CSV table of C-alpha atoms and ligand atoms in Angstrom, one decimal:
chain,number,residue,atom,x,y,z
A,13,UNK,CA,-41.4,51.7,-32.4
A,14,UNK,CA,-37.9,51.0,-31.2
A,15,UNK,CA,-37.0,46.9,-30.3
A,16,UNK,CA,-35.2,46.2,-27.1
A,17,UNK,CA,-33.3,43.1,-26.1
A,18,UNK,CA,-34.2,42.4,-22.5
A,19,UNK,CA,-31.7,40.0,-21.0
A,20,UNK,CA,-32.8,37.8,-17.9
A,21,UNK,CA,-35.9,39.0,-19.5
A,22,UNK,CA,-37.7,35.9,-17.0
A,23,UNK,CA,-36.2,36.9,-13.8
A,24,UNK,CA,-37.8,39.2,-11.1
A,25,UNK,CA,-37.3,42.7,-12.1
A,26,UNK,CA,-37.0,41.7,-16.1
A,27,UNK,CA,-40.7,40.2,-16.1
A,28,UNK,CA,-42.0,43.4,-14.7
A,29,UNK,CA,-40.1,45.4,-17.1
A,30,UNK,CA,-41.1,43.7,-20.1
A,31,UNK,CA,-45.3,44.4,-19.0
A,32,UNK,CA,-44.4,48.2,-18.8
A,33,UNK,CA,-42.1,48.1,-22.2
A,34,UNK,CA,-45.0,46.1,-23.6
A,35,UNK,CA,-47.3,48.2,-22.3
A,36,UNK,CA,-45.4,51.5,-23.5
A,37,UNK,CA,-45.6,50.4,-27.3
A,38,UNK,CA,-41.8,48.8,-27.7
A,39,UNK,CA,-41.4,46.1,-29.8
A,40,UNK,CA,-39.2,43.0,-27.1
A,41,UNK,CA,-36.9,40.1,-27.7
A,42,UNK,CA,-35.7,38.4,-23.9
A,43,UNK,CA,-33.2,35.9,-23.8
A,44,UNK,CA,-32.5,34.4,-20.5
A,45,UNK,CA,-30.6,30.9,-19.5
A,46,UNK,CA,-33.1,30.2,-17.0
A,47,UNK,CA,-30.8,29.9,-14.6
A,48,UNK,CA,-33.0,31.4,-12.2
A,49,UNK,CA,-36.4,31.6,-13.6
A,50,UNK,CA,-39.2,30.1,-15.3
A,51,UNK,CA,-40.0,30.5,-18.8
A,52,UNK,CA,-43.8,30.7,-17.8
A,53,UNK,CA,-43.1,34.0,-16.4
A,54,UNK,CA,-43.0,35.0,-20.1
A,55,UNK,CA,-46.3,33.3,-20.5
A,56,UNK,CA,-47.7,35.2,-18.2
A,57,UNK,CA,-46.3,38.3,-19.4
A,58,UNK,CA,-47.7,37.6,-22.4
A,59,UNK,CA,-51.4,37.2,-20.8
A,60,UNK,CA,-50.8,40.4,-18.5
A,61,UNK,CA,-50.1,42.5,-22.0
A,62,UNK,CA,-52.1,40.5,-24.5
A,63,UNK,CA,-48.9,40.8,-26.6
A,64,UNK,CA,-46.7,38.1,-28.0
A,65,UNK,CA,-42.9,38.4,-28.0
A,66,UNK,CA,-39.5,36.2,-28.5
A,67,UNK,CA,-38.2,34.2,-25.6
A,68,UNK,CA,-34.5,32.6,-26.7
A,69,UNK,CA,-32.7,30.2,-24.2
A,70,UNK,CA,-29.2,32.2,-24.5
A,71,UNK,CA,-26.3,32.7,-22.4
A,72,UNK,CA,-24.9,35.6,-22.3
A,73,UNK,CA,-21.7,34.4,-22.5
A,74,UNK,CA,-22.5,32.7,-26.1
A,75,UNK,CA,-21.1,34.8,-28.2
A,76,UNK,CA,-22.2,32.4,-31.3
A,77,UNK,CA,-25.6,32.6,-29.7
A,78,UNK,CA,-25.8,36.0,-28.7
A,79,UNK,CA,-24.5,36.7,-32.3
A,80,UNK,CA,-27.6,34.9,-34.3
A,81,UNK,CA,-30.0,36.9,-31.6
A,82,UNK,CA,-28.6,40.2,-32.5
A,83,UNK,CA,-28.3,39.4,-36.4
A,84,UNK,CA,-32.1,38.3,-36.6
A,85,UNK,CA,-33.9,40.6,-34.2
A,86,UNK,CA,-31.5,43.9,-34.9
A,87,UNK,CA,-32.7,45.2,-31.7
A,88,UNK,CA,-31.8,49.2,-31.3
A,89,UNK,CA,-30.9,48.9,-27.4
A,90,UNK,CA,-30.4,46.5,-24.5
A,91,UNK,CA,-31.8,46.2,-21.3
A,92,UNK,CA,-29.1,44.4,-19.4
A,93,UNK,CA,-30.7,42.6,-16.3
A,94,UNK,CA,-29.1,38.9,-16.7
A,95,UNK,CA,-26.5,38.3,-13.9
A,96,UNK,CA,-26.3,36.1,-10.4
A,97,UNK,CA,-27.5,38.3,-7.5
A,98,UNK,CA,-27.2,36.1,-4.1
A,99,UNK,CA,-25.1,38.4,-1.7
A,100,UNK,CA,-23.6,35.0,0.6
A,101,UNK,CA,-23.7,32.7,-2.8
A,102,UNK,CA,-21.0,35.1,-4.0
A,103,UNK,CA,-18.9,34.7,-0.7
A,104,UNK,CA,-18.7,30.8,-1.6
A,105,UNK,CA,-18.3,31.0,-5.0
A,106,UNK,CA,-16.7,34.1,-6.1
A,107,UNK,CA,-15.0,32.9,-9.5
A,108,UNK,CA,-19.0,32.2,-10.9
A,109,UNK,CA,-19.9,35.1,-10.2
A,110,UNK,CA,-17.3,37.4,-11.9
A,111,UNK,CA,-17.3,34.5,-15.0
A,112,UNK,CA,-21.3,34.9,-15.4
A,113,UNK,CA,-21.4,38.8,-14.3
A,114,UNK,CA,-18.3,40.8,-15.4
A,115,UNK,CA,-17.5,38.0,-18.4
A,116,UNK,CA,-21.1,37.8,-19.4
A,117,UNK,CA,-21.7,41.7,-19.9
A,118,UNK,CA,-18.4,42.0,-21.7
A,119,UNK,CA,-19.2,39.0,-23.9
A,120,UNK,CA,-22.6,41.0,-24.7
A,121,UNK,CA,-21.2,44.2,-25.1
A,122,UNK,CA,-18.7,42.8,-27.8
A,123,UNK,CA,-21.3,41.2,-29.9
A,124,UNK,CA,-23.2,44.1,-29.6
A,125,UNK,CA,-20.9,46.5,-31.0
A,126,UNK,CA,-20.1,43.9,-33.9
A,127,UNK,CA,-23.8,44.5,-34.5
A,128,UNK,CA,-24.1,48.3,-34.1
A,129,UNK,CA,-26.1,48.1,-31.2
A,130,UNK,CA,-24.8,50.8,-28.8
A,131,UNK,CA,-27.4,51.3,-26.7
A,132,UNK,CA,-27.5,50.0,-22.7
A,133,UNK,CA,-29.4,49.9,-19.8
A,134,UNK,CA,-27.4,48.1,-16.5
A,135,UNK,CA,-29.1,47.0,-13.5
A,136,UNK,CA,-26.4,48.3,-10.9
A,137,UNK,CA,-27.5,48.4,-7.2
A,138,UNK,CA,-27.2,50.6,-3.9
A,139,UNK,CA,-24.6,48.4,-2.8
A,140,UNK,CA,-21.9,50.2,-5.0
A,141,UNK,CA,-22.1,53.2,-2.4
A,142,UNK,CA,-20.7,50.6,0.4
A,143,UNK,CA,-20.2,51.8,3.8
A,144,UNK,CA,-18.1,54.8,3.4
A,145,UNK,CA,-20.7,57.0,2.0
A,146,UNK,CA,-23.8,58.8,4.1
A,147,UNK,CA,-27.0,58.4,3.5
A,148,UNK,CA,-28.7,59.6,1.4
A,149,UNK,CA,-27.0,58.6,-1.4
A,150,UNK,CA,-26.6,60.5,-4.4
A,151,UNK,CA,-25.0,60.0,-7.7
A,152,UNK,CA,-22.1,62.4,-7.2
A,153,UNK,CA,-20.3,60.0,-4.2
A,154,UNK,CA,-17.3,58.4,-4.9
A,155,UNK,CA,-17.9,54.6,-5.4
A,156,UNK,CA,-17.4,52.8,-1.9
A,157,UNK,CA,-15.9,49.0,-1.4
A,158,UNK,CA,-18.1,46.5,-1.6
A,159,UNK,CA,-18.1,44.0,1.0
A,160,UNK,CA,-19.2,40.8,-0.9
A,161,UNK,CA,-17.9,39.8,-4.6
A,162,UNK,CA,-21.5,40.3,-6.2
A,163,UNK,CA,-21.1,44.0,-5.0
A,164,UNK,CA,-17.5,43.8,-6.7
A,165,UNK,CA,-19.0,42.7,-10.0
A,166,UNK,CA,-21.3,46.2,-9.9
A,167,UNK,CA,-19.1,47.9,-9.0
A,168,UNK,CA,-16.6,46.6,-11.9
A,169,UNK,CA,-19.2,46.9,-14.8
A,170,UNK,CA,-19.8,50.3,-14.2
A,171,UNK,CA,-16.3,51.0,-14.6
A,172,UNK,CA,-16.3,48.6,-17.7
A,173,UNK,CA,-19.3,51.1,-19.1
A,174,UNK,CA,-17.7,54.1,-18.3
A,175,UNK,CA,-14.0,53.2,-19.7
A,176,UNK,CA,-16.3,52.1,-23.0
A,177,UNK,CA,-17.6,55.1,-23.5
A,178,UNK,CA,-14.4,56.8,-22.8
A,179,UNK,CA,-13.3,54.6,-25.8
A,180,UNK,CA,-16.1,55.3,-28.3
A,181,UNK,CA,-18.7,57.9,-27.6
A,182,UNK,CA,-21.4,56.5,-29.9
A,183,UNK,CA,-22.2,54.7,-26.6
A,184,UNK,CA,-25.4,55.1,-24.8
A,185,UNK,CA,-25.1,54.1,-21.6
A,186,UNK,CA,-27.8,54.5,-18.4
A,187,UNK,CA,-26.5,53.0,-15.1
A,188,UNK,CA,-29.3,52.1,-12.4
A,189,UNK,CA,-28.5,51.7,-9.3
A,190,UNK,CA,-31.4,50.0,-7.5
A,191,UNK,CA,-32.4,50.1,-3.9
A,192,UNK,CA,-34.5,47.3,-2.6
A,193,UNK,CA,-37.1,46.2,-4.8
A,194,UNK,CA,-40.5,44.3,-3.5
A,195,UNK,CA,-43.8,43.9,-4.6
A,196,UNK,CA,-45.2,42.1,-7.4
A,197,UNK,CA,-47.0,43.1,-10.8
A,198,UNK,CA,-50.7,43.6,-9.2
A,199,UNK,CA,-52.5,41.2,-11.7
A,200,UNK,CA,-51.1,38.2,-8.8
A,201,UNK,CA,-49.3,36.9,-12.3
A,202,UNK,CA,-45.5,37.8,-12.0
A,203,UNK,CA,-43.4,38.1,-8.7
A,204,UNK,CA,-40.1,37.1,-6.9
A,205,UNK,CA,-39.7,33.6,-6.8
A,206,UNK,CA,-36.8,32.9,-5.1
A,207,UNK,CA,-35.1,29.3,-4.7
A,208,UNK,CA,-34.5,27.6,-1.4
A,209,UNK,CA,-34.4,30.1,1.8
A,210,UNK,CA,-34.9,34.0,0.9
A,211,UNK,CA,-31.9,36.0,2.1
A,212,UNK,CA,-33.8,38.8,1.6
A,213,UNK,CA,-36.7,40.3,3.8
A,214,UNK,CA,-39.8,40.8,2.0
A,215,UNK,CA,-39.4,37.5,0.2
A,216,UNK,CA,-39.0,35.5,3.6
A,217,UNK,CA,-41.6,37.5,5.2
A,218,UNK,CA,-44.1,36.5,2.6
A,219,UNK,CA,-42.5,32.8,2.6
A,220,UNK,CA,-43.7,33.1,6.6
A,221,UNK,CA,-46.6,34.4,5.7
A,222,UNK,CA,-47.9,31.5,3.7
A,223,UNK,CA,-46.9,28.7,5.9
A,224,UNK,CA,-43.5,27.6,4.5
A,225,UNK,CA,-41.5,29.3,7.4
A,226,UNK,CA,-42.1,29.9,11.2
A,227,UNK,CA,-40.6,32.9,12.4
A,228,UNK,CA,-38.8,35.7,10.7
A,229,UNK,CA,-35.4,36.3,12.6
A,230,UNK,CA,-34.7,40.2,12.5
A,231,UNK,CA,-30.8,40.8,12.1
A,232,UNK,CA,-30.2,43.3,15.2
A,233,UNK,CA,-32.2,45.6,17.2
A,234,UNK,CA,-29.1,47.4,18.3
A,235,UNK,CA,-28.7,49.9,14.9
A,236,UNK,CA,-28.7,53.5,15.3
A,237,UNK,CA,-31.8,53.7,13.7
A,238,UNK,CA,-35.2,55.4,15.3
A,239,UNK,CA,-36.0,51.4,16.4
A,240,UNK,CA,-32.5,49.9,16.1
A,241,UNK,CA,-33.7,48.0,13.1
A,242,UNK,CA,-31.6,48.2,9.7
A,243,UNK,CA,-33.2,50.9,7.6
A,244,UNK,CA,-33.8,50.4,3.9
A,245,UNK,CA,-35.3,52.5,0.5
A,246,UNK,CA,-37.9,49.7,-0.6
A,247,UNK,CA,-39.4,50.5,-4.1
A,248,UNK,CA,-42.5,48.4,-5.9
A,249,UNK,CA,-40.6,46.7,-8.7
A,250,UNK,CA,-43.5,48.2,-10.9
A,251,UNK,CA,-41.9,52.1,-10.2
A,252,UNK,CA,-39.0,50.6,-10.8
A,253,UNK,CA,-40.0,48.8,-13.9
A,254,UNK,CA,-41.0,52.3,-15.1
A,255,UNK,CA,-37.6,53.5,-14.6
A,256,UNK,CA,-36.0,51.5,-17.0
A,257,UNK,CA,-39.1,52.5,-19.6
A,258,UNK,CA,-38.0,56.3,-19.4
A,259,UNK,CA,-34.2,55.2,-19.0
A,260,UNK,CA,-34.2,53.4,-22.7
A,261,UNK,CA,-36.2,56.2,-24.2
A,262,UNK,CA,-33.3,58.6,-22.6
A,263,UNK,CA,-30.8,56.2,-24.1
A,264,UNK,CA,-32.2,55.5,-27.6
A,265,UNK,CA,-32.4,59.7,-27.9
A,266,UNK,CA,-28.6,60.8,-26.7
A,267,UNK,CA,-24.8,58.8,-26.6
A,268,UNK,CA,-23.2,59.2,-22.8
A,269,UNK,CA,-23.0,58.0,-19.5
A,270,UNK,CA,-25.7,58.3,-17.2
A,271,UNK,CA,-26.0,57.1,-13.7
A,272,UNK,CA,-29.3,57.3,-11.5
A,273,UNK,CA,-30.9,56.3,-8.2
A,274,UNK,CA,-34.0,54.3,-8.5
A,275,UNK,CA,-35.4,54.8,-4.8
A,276,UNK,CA,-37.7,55.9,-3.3
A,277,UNK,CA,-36.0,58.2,-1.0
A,278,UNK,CA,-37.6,57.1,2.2
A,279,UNK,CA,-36.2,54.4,4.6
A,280,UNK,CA,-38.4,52.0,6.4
A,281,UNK,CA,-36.9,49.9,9.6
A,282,UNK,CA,-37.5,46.2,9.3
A,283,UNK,CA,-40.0,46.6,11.9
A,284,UNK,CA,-42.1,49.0,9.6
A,285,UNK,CA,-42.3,46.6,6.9
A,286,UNK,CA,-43.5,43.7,9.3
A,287,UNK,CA,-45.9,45.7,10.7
A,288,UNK,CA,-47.0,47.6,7.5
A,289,UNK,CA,-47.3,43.9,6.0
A,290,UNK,CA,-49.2,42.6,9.2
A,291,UNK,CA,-51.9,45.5,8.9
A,292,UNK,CA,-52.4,45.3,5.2
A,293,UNK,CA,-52.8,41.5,5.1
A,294,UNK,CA,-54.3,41.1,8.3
A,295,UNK,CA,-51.7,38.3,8.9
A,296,UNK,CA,-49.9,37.8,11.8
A,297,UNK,CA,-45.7,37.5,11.1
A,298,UNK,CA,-44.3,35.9,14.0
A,299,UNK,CA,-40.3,37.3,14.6
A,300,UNK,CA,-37.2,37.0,17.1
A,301,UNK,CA,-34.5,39.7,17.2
A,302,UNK,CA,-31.1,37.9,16.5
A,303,UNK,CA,-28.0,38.9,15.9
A,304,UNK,CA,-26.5,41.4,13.3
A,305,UNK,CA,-25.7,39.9,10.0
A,306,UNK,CA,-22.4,40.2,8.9
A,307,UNK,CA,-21.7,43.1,5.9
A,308,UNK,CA,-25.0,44.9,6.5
A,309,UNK,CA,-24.9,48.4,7.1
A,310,UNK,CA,-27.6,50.4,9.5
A,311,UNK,CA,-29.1,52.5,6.7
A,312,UNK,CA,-29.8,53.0,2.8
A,313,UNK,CA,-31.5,55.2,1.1
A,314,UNK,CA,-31.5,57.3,-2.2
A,315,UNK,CA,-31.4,60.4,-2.9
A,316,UNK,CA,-33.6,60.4,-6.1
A,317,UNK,CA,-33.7,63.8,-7.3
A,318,UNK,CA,-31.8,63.1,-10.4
A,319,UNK,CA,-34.4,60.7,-11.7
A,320,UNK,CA,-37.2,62.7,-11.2
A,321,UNK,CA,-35.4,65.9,-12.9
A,322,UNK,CA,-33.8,64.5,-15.9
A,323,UNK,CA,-36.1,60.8,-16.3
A,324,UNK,CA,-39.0,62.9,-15.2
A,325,UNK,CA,-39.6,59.6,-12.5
A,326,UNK,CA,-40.5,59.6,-9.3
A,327,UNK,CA,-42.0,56.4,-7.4
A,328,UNK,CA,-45.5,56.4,-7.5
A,329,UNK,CA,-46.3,53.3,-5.3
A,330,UNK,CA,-46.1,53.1,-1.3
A,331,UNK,CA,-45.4,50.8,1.3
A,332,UNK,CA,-49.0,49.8,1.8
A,333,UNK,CA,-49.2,48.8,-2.5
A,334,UNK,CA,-45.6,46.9,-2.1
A,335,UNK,CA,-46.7,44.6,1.1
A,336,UNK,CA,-50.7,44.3,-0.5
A,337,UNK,CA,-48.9,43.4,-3.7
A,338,UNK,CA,-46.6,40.8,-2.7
A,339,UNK,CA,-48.9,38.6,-0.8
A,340,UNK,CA,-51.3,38.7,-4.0
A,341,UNK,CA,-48.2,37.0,-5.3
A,342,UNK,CA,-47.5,34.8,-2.7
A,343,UNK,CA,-50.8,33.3,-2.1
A,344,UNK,CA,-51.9,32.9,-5.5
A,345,UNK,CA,-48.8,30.9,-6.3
A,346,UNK,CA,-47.4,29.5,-3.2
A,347,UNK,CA,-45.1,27.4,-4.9
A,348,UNK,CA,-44.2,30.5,-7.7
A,349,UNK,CA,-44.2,29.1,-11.4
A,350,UNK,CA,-44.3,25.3,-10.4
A,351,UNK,CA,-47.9,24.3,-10.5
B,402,NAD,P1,-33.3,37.3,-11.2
B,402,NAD,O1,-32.4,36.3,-10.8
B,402,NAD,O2,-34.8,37.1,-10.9
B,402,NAD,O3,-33.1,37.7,-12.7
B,402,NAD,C1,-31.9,37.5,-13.4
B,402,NAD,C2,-32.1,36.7,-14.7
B,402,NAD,O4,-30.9,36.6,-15.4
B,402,NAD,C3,-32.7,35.3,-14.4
B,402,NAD,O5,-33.8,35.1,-15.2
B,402,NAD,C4,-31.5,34.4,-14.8
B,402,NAD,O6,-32.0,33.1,-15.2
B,402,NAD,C5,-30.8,35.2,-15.8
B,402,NAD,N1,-29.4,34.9,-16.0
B,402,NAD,C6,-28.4,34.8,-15.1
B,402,NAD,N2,-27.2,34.6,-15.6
B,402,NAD,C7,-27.5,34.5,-17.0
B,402,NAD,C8,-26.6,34.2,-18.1
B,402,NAD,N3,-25.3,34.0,-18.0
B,402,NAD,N4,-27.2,34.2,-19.3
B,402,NAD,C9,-28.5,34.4,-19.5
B,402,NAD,N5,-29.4,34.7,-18.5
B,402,NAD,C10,-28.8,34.7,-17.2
B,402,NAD,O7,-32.8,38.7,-10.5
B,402,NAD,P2,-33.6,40.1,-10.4
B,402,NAD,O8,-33.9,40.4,-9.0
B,402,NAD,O9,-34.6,40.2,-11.5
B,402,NAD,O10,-32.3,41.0,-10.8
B,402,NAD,C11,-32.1,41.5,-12.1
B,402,NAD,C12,-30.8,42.3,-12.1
B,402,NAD,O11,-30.9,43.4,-11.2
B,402,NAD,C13,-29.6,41.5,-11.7
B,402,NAD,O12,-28.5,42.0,-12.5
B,402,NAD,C14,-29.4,41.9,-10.2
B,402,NAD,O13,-28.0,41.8,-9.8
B,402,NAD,C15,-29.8,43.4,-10.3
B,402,NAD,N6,-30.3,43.9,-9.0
B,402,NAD,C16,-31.3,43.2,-8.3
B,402,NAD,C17,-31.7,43.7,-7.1
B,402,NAD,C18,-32.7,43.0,-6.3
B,402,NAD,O14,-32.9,43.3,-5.1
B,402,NAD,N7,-33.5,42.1,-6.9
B,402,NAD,C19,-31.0,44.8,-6.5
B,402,NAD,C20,-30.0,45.5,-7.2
B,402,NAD,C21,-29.7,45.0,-8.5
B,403,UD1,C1,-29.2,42.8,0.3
B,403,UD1,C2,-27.7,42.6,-0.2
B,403,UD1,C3,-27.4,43.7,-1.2
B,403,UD1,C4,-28.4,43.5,-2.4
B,403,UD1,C5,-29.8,43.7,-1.8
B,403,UD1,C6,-30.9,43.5,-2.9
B,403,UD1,C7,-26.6,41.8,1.8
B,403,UD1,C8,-25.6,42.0,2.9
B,403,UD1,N1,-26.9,42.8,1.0
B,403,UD1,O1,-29.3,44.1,0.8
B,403,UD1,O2,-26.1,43.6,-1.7
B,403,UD1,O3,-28.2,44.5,-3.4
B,403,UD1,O4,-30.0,42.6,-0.8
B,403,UD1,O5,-30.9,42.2,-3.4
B,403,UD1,O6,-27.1,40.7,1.7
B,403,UD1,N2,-33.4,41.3,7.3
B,403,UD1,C9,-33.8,40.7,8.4
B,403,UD1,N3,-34.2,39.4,8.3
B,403,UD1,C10,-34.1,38.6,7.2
B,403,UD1,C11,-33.6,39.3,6.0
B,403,UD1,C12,-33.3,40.6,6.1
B,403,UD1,O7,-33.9,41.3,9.5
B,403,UD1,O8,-34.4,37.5,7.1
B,403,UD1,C13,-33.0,42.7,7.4
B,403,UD1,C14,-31.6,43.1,7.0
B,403,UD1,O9,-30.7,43.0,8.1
B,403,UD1,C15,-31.7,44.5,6.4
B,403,UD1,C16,-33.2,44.5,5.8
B,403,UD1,O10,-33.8,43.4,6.4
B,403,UD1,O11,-31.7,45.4,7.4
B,403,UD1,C17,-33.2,44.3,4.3
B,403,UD1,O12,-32.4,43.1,4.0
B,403,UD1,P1,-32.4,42.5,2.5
B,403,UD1,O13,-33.7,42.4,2.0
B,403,UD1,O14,-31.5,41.3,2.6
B,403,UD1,O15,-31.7,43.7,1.7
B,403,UD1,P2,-30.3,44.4,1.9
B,403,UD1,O16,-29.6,44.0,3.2
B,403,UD1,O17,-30.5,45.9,1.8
């Protein structure tokens, strides 16, 4: 079986996707900085699957380091989730991010084809279609702006991807764009763990949940959605775990480019989630309507035929799993991977 290098193999989506590469039969190596994660989410990967695996503390922008990795594990493709992802942390700190994003994945990509590995799997996001296109979104629209410089750095790397392959067409290349992803592995082992004050909903809603916030302040009423709340695709992270299991068998069978949706195709309004969350759980989430926040748009939501016809995926879980699932999470480890 084939071995894949899973980078920020410890983080939110990379634990969940090393269970289901596990689980699939593939042979894993994850290095990770642990810049924001836990190495006992490995652990606990490791208990989930019963299988053991390499953890290395690398940066990805350690060439040296990355080098040794490569040269002793010869992994046949990379699953490339290591990067900074906090939308408003990017608005203060814009250089970071485009040192650890754009030059970390072209540090990587060089050592990787000093190695012969040509083989990748990028974790792009929704927020390359920006606010020009419609929804739904599908792969054929024309990249938008992004509004925030962690957007930019997508948005950048997928060009970086395509102009490689452009350059040398033994590349293998599979860009996901992600809508939101929530839930938790169902086990109560692995989930989101985010540091400080979520920016995002689920994780604040499940933060409120537990005790460690009040209230829940909605960002606008006033959308032109059905309830004037923002609309969004939410998938479980386990679907989309999947996707990247049937994107890196795609990869390690053909050289291209190929770009695809990982959504559900349905948007839910804030309000839906709460509510969804509130009857599931049985928990009450208290919330105020405030105002807008600033770069949101009203709606997102895929498209995701193209996954289902050439991945042959479709997501499996629903709104009920992703709210049940992330307050297994929560309440079994209030405090994430700190005891
Ligand atoms: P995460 O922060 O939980 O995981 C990212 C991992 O990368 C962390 O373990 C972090 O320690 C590691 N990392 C960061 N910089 C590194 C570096 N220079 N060298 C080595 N390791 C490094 O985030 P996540 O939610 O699991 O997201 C994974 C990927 O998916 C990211 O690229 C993110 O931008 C993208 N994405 C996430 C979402 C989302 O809503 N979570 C949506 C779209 C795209
Ligand atoms: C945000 C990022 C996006 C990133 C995505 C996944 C912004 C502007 N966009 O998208 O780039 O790819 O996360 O990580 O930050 N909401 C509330 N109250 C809250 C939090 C959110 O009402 O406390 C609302 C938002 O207005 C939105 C919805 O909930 O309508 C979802 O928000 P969020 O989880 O932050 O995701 P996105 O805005 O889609």
């Amino acid at each position: 079986m084939s071995k894949i290098l899973v980078t920020g193999g410890t983080g939110y989506i990379g634990s969940h996707t090393c269970v289901e590469l596990l689980n699939a039969g593939y042979e894993i190596v994850v290095i990770d900085n642990f810049c924001n994660s836990s190495p006992k989410s490995a652990a606990r990967v490791k208990k989930i699957t019963g299988k053991d695996f390499k953890v290395c503390e690398c940066d990805i922008r350690d060439k040296d380091g990355l080098k040794k990795v490569f040269e002793a594990e010869k992994p046949d493709a990379v699953i490339h989730f290591a990067g900074l992802k906090a939308v408003g942390e990017s608005c203060v700190k814009p250089l970071e991010y485009y040192e650890n994003n754009i030059w970390g994945t072209v540090a990587l990509l060089e050592v990787m084809r000093d190695c012969g590995c040509k083989r990748i799997v990028f974790s792009s996001s929704a927020t390359v279609y920006g606010s020009e296109n419609k929804v739904p979104f599908v792969e054929t629209m024309p990249v938008g702006t992004a509004t925030n410089p962690y957007g930019t750095t997508k948005i950048y790397i997928e060009n970086i991807l395509q102009d490689l392959y452009k350059a040398d067409n033994e590349w293998s290349i599979e860009l996901l764009r992600y809508f939101n992803p929530i839930g938790a592995h169902p086990s109560g082992q692995i989930g989101e763990n985010p540091n400080g004050i979520p920016n995002n909903l689920m994780p604040y809603i499940a933060q409120v949940a537990v005790g460690k916030r009040e209230m829940l302040s909605v960002y606008g009423n006033d959308y032109p959605t059905p309830d004037g709340t923002g609309v969004r695709d939410y998938i479980h992270v386990v679907d989309l775990a999947v996707g990247h299991i049937k994107a890196v068998t795609r990869a390690l069978g053909k050289t291209g480019v190929d770009i695809y949706n990982l959504g559900t195709g349905i948007g839910y309004s804030v309000l839906d989630i709460v509510n969804t969350f509130m009857e599931v759980n049985k928990i009450n989430i208290p919330y105020k309507i405030v105002d807008r926040r600033p770069g949101d748009i009203a709606e997102c939501y895929a498209n995701a035929d193209k996954a289902k016809e050439e991945l042959g995926w479709v997501a499996a879980l629903n709104l009920a799993d992703m709210c049940r699932d992330t307050w297994n999470w929560q309440k079994n480890n209030p405090n994430g991977y700190d005891d």
